[in-house]
PDB file of C-alpha atoms in Angstrom:
ATOM      1  CA  UNK A  12     128.630 -54.413 -45.831  1.00 57.00           C
ATOM      2  CA  UNK A  13     131.012 -55.367 -43.036  1.00 77.00           C
ATOM      3  CA  UNK A  14     134.308 -56.899 -44.050  1.00 86.00           C
ATOM      4  CA  UNK A  15     134.790 -60.097 -42.043  1.00 90.00           C
ATOM      5  CA  UNK A  16     137.684 -61.415 -44.114  1.00 93.00           C
ATOM      6  CA  UNK A  17     141.013 -61.683 -42.335  1.00 92.00           C
ATOM      7  CA  UNK A  18     144.040 -59.738 -43.398  1.00 94.00           C
ATOM      8  CA  UNK A  19     147.205 -61.830 -43.860  1.00 94.00           C
ATOM      9  CA  UNK A  20     148.516 -60.506 -40.529  1.00 94.00           C
ATOM     10  CA  UNK A  21     145.274 -61.368 -38.724  1.00 92.00           C
ATOM     11  CA  UNK A  22     145.215 -64.799 -40.310  1.00 94.00           C
ATOM     12  CA  UNK A  23     148.746 -65.580 -39.182  1.00 92.00           C
ATOM     13  CA  UNK A  24     147.593 -65.107 -35.578  1.00 91.00           C
ATOM     14  CA  UNK A  25     144.171 -66.781 -35.854  1.00 92.00           C
ATOM     15  CA  UNK A  26     145.560 -69.898 -37.497  1.00 93.00           C
ATOM     16  CA  UNK A  27     148.022 -70.542 -34.670  1.00 91.00           C
ATOM     17  CA  UNK A  28     147.463 -70.840 -30.900  1.00 93.00           C
ATOM     18  CA  UNK A  29     151.059 -69.878 -30.163  1.00 94.00           C
ATOM     19  CA  UNK A  30     150.516 -66.115 -29.901  1.00 92.00           C
ATOM     20  CA  UNK A  31     147.681 -66.488 -27.378  1.00 94.00           C
ATOM     21  CA  UNK A  32     149.686 -69.033 -25.388  1.00 96.00           C
ATOM     22  CA  UNK A  33     152.601 -66.618 -25.187  1.00 96.00           C
ATOM     23  CA  UNK A  34     150.300 -63.742 -24.266  1.00 96.00           C
ATOM     24  CA  UNK A  35     148.670 -65.754 -21.473  1.00 96.00           C
ATOM     25  CA  UNK A  36     152.069 -66.785 -20.144  1.00 97.00           C
ATOM     26  CA  UNK A  37     153.276 -63.180 -20.156  1.00 97.00           C
ATOM     27  CA  UNK A  38     150.151 -61.985 -18.340  1.00 98.00           C
ATOM     28  CA  UNK A  39     150.618 -64.647 -15.646  1.00 98.00           C
ATOM     29  CA  UNK A  40     154.170 -63.395 -15.120  1.00 98.00           C
ATOM     30  CA  UNK A  41     152.870 -59.849 -14.730  1.00 98.00           C
ATOM     31  CA  UNK A  42     150.429 -61.095 -12.085  1.00 98.00           C
ATOM     32  CA  UNK A  43     153.282 -62.760 -10.221  1.00 98.00           C
ATOM     33  CA  UNK A  44     155.334 -59.569 -10.512  1.00 98.00           C
ATOM     34  CA  UNK A  45     152.497 -57.510  -9.056  1.00 98.00           C
ATOM     35  CA  UNK A  46     152.263 -59.895  -6.118  1.00 98.00           C
ATOM     36  CA  UNK A  47     155.961 -59.518  -5.465  1.00 98.00           C
ATOM     37  CA  UNK A  48     155.705 -55.741  -5.813  1.00 98.00           C
ATOM     38  CA  UNK A  49     152.929 -55.654  -3.223  1.00 98.00           C
ATOM     39  CA  UNK A  50     155.160 -57.574  -0.809  1.00 98.00           C
ATOM     40  CA  UNK A  51     157.987 -55.101  -1.375  1.00 98.00           C
ATOM     41  CA  UNK A  52     155.708 -52.098  -0.852  1.00 97.00           C
ATOM     42  CA  UNK A  53     154.341 -53.620   2.362  1.00 96.00           C
ATOM     43  CA  UNK A  54     157.888 -54.322   3.535  1.00 97.00           C
ATOM     44  CA  UNK A  55     158.768 -50.683   2.931  1.00 96.00           C
ATOM     45  CA  UNK A  56     155.715 -49.617   4.942  1.00 95.00           C
ATOM     46  CA  UNK A  57     156.739 -51.790   7.888  1.00 94.00           C
ATOM     47  CA  UNK A  58     160.119 -50.084   7.997  1.00 93.00           C
ATOM     48  CA  UNK A  59     158.866 -46.523   7.559  1.00 92.00           C
ATOM     49  CA  UNK A  60     157.348 -44.056   9.987  1.00 91.00           C
ATOM     50  CA  UNK A  61     154.653 -42.852   7.615  1.00 94.00           C
ATOM     51  CA  UNK A  62     151.540 -41.944   9.644  1.00 92.00           C
ATOM     52  CA  UNK A  63     148.973 -44.175   7.955  1.00 93.00           C
ATOM     53  CA  UNK A  64     145.457 -43.886   9.290  1.00 92.00           C
ATOM     54  CA  UNK A  65     144.239 -47.425  10.124  1.00 91.00           C
ATOM     55  CA  UNK A  66     141.447 -47.336   7.534  1.00 91.00           C
ATOM     56  CA  UNK A  67     143.893 -46.592   4.723  1.00 94.00           C
ATOM     57  CA  UNK A  68     145.259 -50.137   5.001  1.00 90.00           C
ATOM     58  CA  UNK A  69     142.150 -52.058   6.082  1.00 89.00           C
ATOM     59  CA  UNK A  70     140.874 -52.794   2.559  1.00 90.00           C
ATOM     60  CA  UNK A  71     144.040 -54.711   1.736  1.00 92.00           C
ATOM     61  CA  UNK A  72     145.810 -55.073  -1.613  1.00 96.00           C
ATOM     62  CA  UNK A  73     143.959 -55.923  -4.794  1.00 97.00           C
ATOM     63  CA  UNK A  74     145.347 -57.240  -8.074  1.00 98.00           C
ATOM     64  CA  UNK A  75     142.984 -57.146 -11.040  1.00 97.00           C
ATOM     65  CA  UNK A  76     143.313 -57.708 -14.769  1.00 97.00           C
ATOM     66  CA  UNK A  77     141.347 -57.246 -17.941  1.00 97.00           C
ATOM     67  CA  UNK A  78     141.499 -57.328 -21.714  1.00 95.00           C
ATOM     68  CA  UNK A  79     140.035 -54.038 -22.852  1.00 93.00           C
ATOM     69  CA  UNK A  80     141.645 -50.921 -21.454  1.00 95.00           C
ATOM     70  CA  UNK A  81     141.483 -49.020 -24.729  1.00 95.00           C
ATOM     71  CA  UNK A  82     141.427 -52.387 -26.532  1.00 94.00           C
ATOM     72  CA  UNK A  83     144.540 -53.817 -24.837  1.00 96.00           C
ATOM     73  CA  UNK A  84     145.169 -56.155 -21.875  1.00 97.00           C
ATOM     74  CA  UNK A  85     146.078 -54.702 -18.493  1.00 98.00           C
ATOM     75  CA  UNK A  86     146.964 -55.642 -14.914  1.00 98.00           C
ATOM     76  CA  UNK A  87     146.580 -53.385 -11.850  1.00 98.00           C
ATOM     77  CA  UNK A  88     147.795 -53.539  -8.283  1.00 98.00           C
ATOM     78  CA  UNK A  89     146.123 -51.243  -5.753  1.00 98.00           C
ATOM     79  CA  UNK A  90     148.147 -50.998  -2.550  1.00 97.00           C
ATOM     80  CA  UNK A  91     147.561 -49.121  -0.315  1.00 97.00           C
ATOM     81  CA  UNK A  92     143.910 -49.115  -1.332  1.00 96.00           C
ATOM     82  CA  UNK A  93     141.464 -46.836   0.454  1.00 97.00           C
ATOM     83  CA  UNK A  94     138.416 -45.632  -1.485  1.00 96.00           C
ATOM     84  CA  UNK A  95     135.411 -44.078   0.255  1.00 94.00           C
ATOM     85  CA  UNK A  96     132.792 -41.479  -0.617  1.00 91.00           C
ATOM     86  CA  UNK A  97     134.708 -38.802   1.259  1.00 94.00           C
ATOM     87  CA  UNK A  98     138.326 -39.696   0.633  1.00 97.00           C
ATOM     88  CA  UNK A  99     140.852 -41.694  -1.370  1.00 97.00           C
ATOM     89  CA  UNK A 100     144.373 -42.784  -0.469  1.00 97.00           C
ATOM     90  CA  UNK A 101     145.592 -45.190  -3.135  1.00 97.00           C
ATOM     91  CA  UNK A 102     148.806 -46.168  -4.845  1.00 98.00           C
ATOM     92  CA  UNK A 103     148.098 -47.876  -8.153  1.00 98.00           C
ATOM     93  CA  UNK A 104     150.566 -49.748 -10.334  1.00 98.00           C
ATOM     94  CA  UNK A 105     149.427 -50.609 -13.842  1.00 98.00           C
ATOM     95  CA  UNK A 106     150.803 -52.745 -16.661  1.00 98.00           C
ATOM     96  CA  UNK A 107     149.353 -51.781 -20.040  1.00 98.00           C
ATOM     97  CA  UNK A 108     150.142 -54.141 -22.899  1.00 98.00           C
ATOM     98  CA  UNK A 109     152.365 -52.634 -25.570  1.00 97.00           C
ATOM     99  CA  UNK A 110     152.814 -49.359 -23.685  1.00 97.00           C
ATOM    100  CA  UNK A 111     154.355 -49.163 -20.198  1.00 98.00           C
ATOM    101  CA  UNK A 112     154.116 -49.773 -16.503  1.00 98.00           C
ATOM    102  CA  UNK A 113     152.962 -46.831 -14.428  1.00 98.00           C
ATOM    103  CA  UNK A 114     152.521 -45.942 -10.786  1.00 98.00           C
ATOM    104  CA  UNK A 115     150.021 -43.386  -9.529  1.00 98.00           C
ATOM    105  CA  UNK A 116     149.354 -41.822  -6.152  1.00 98.00           C
ATOM    106  CA  UNK A 117     145.671 -40.874  -5.946  1.00 98.00           C
ATOM    107  CA  UNK A 118     144.588 -38.597  -3.091  1.00 98.00           C
ATOM    108  CA  UNK A 119     141.071 -37.217  -2.768  1.00 98.00           C
ATOM    109  CA  UNK A 120     138.696 -35.502  -0.401  1.00 97.00           C
ATOM    110  CA  UNK A 121     139.761 -35.174   3.214  1.00 96.00           C
ATOM    111  CA  UNK A 122     142.989 -37.084   2.577  1.00 97.00           C
ATOM    112  CA  UNK A 123     144.042 -34.648  -0.111  1.00 97.00           C
ATOM    113  CA  UNK A 124     143.288 -31.724   2.185  1.00 96.00           C
ATOM    114  CA  UNK A 125     145.392 -33.303   4.937  1.00 95.00           C
ATOM    115  CA  UNK A 126     148.402 -33.313   2.640  1.00 96.00           C
ATOM    116  CA  UNK A 127     147.727 -30.108   0.707  1.00 96.00           C
ATOM    117  CA  UNK A 128     150.643 -28.188   2.226  1.00 95.00           C
ATOM    118  CA  UNK A 129     153.003 -31.087   1.653  1.00 96.00           C
ATOM    119  CA  UNK A 130     151.952 -31.307  -1.990  1.00 97.00           C
ATOM    120  CA  UNK A 131     152.515 -27.607  -2.575  1.00 96.00           C
ATOM    121  CA  UNK A 132     155.881 -27.645  -0.798  1.00 95.00           C
ATOM    122  CA  UNK A 133     156.898 -30.802  -2.652  1.00 96.00           C
ATOM    123  CA  UNK A 134     156.914 -29.071  -6.034  1.00 97.00           C
ATOM    124  CA  UNK A 135     160.697 -29.164  -6.536  1.00 96.00           C
ATOM    125  CA  UNK A 136     161.071 -32.715  -5.278  1.00 96.00           C
ATOM    126  CA  UNK A 137     158.283 -33.989  -7.527  1.00 97.00           C
ATOM    127  CA  UNK A 138     159.610 -32.101 -10.547  1.00 97.00           C
ATOM    128  CA  UNK A 139     163.157 -33.364 -10.020  1.00 96.00           C
ATOM    129  CA  UNK A 140     161.936 -36.953  -9.663  1.00 96.00           C
ATOM    130  CA  UNK A 141     160.065 -36.726 -12.990  1.00 97.00           C
ATOM    131  CA  UNK A 142     156.513 -37.044 -11.695  1.00 98.00           C
ATOM    132  CA  UNK A 143     153.549 -35.915 -13.771  1.00 98.00           C
ATOM    133  CA  UNK A 144     150.226 -34.467 -12.603  1.00 98.00           C
ATOM    134  CA  UNK A 145     146.836 -35.488 -13.944  1.00 97.00           C
ATOM    135  CA  UNK A 146     144.918 -32.688 -15.676  1.00 96.00           C
ATOM    136  CA  UNK A 147     141.440 -34.011 -16.455  1.00 95.00           C
ATOM    137  CA  UNK A 148     138.184 -33.796 -14.463  1.00 94.00           C
ATOM    138  CA  UNK A 149     137.453 -37.536 -14.683  1.00 94.00           C
ATOM    139  CA  UNK A 150     139.887 -39.244 -12.270  1.00 94.00           C
ATOM    140  CA  UNK A 151     139.479 -42.711 -13.818  1.00 93.00           C
ATOM    141  CA  UNK A 152     141.650 -42.363 -16.902  1.00 92.00           C
ATOM    142  CA  UNK A 153     144.958 -44.167 -16.421  1.00 93.00           C
ATOM    143  CA  UNK A 154     147.042 -43.537 -19.524  1.00 95.00           C
ATOM    144  CA  UNK A 155     149.420 -40.712 -20.350  1.00 96.00           C
ATOM    145  CA  UNK A 156     148.002 -40.030 -23.815  1.00 92.00           C
ATOM    146  CA  UNK A 157     145.652 -37.245 -24.963  1.00 89.00           C
ATOM    147  CA  UNK A 158     147.007 -34.631 -22.592  1.00 92.00           C
ATOM    148  CA  UNK A 159     145.923 -36.547 -19.491  1.00 95.00           C
ATOM    149  CA  UNK A 160     149.160 -35.753 -17.690  1.00 97.00           C
ATOM    150  CA  UNK A 161     151.740 -32.997 -17.621  1.00 97.00           C
ATOM    151  CA  UNK A 162     155.275 -33.004 -16.217  1.00 98.00           C
ATOM    152  CA  UNK A 163     155.345 -31.050 -12.980  1.00 98.00           C
ATOM    153  CA  UNK A 164     158.721 -29.691 -14.037  1.00 97.00           C
ATOM    154  CA  UNK A 165     157.040 -28.043 -17.027  1.00 97.00           C
ATOM    155  CA  UNK A 166     154.752 -25.845 -14.915  1.00 96.00           C
ATOM    156  CA  UNK A 167     155.606 -22.864 -12.749  1.00 96.00           C
ATOM    157  CA  UNK A 168     155.299 -22.996  -8.985  1.00 97.00           C
ATOM    158  CA  UNK A 169     152.298 -20.656  -9.145  1.00 96.00           C
ATOM    159  CA  UNK A 170     150.574 -22.919 -11.656  1.00 96.00           C
ATOM    160  CA  UNK A 171     151.430 -25.927  -9.506  1.00 97.00           C
ATOM    161  CA  UNK A 172     149.651 -24.403  -6.516  1.00 96.00           C
ATOM    162  CA  UNK A 173     146.562 -23.910  -8.692  1.00 96.00           C
ATOM    163  CA  UNK A 174     146.756 -27.521  -9.888  1.00 96.00           C
ATOM    164  CA  UNK A 175     146.865 -28.804  -6.325  1.00 97.00           C
ATOM    165  CA  UNK A 176     143.629 -26.946  -5.570  1.00 95.00           C
ATOM    166  CA  UNK A 177     141.874 -27.410  -8.916  1.00 94.00           C
ATOM    167  CA  UNK A 178     139.885 -30.561  -8.130  1.00 96.00           C
ATOM    168  CA  UNK A 179     138.819 -32.518  -5.068  1.00 96.00           C
ATOM    169  CA  UNK A 180     141.462 -35.086  -6.030  1.00 97.00           C
ATOM    170  CA  UNK A 181     145.026 -35.118  -7.290  1.00 98.00           C
ATOM    171  CA  UNK A 182     146.928 -37.849  -9.124  1.00 98.00           C
ATOM    172  CA  UNK A 183     150.722 -37.946  -9.338  1.00 98.00           C
ATOM    173  CA  UNK A 184     152.168 -40.523 -11.690  1.00 98.00           C
ATOM    174  CA  UNK A 185     155.215 -41.879 -13.470  1.00 98.00           C
ATOM    175  CA  UNK A 186     155.469 -44.232 -16.461  1.00 97.00           C
ATOM    176  CA  UNK A 187     158.203 -46.860 -16.797  1.00 98.00           C
ATOM    177  CA  UNK A 188     159.288 -48.354 -20.109  1.00 97.00           C
ATOM    178  CA  UNK A 189     158.518 -52.055 -20.585  1.00 97.00           C
ATOM    179  CA  UNK A 190     162.183 -52.506 -21.454  1.00 96.00           C
ATOM    180  CA  UNK A 191     162.919 -51.878 -17.738  1.00 94.00           C
ATOM    181  CA  UNK A 192     161.071 -55.123 -16.916  1.00 96.00           C
ATOM    182  CA  UNK A 193     163.748 -56.592 -14.659  1.00 95.00           C
ATOM    183  CA  UNK A 194     164.050 -53.426 -12.593  1.00 97.00           C
ATOM    184  CA  UNK A 195     160.401 -52.379 -12.440  1.00 97.00           C
ATOM    185  CA  UNK A 196     159.827 -53.481  -8.841  1.00 98.00           C
ATOM    186  CA  UNK A 197     162.859 -51.552  -7.593  1.00 98.00           C
ATOM    187  CA  UNK A 198     161.903 -48.433  -9.567  1.00 98.00           C
ATOM    188  CA  UNK A 199     158.295 -48.405  -8.397  1.00 98.00           C
ATOM    189  CA  UNK A 200     159.221 -48.974  -4.751  1.00 98.00           C
ATOM    190  CA  UNK A 201     161.655 -46.045  -5.070  1.00 98.00           C
ATOM    191  CA  UNK A 202     158.892 -43.843  -6.516  1.00 98.00           C
ATOM    192  CA  UNK A 203     156.563 -44.894  -3.690  1.00 98.00           C
ATOM    193  CA  UNK A 204     159.232 -44.057  -1.118  1.00 97.00           C
ATOM    194  CA  UNK A 205     159.740 -40.620  -2.678  1.00 96.00           C
ATOM    195  CA  UNK A 206     156.022 -39.865  -2.504  1.00 97.00           C
ATOM    196  CA  UNK A 207     155.552 -41.041   1.081  1.00 97.00           C
ATOM    197  CA  UNK A 208     158.635 -39.148   2.192  1.00 95.00           C
ATOM    198  CA  UNK A 209     157.283 -35.981   0.628  1.00 95.00           C
ATOM    199  CA  UNK A 210     153.909 -36.373   2.330  1.00 95.00           C
ATOM    200  CA  UNK A 211     155.428 -37.369   5.657  1.00 90.00           C
ATOM    201  CA  UNK A 212     157.693 -34.347   5.883  1.00 78.00           C
ATOM    202  CA  UNK A 213     154.889 -31.800   5.806  1.00 43.00           C
ATOM    203  CA  UNK A 214     151.654 -33.775   5.844  1.00 39.00           C
ATOM    204  CA  UNK A 215     150.863 -33.472   9.510  1.00 41.00           C
ATOM    205  CA  UNK A 216     150.898 -30.714  12.078  1.00 36.00           C
TER     206      UNK A 216
END
C-alpha cells in the first residue's frame, strides 16, 4: 500500500506557501540573468572576429525552463543556437536547482569536422582552463554526474585525439558553483571567449 502521509519535513513545506513563493521569485531572477547573459554574449560576438556562418545565428537565442530535469527545476539559455540534421553549433548555459550553473559548447556533424584540427590543437588550452569533455553516446544529458564528463586535463593528448573523433558530436563544458551567483555572467562570458578564441585560431584554412 502506498504511503501518502506527509513526513514532518514535507508537511512544513505543504502547509505554507512561502517556500513556493521564494522558489518562483528565484526562478524569475534566473530568467532575468539568462537574458542579461545573452546580451553580454551577443555583445562579445559583435566585437570579435569569429567567422560565424550566417545560419549559426539565424535561429536566435532561446531561454527555456522546466521543473523536472532529474526531478529538479532548471533554466537554459541557448545562444548561439544552430541545430540541424547535419550539424550543430550551440552554446548552452544551464541553471540546475541545488547543483550549479554550467556552460556547454556543442559541436556536431559538419561543424565539428570544420573545427576538428582546432579542437585537437586546443588540448592544452582547454585543460588549463578547466574544461571537461562529454563521454556518453547520448548527447542530451546535461549534468556532470554518473561519469558523463571527464576533465580534459586528466586525459593524455593521445586519448584526447581519440575523444575528438569518437562521436559525430563533441561537448565541452564547465560547471560553476551557485555560490558564484554574482559573478556568473562574467565567468560564462570568459569561458565563451576562451572557446571561440580556440576555434578561431585554427578552425579555418
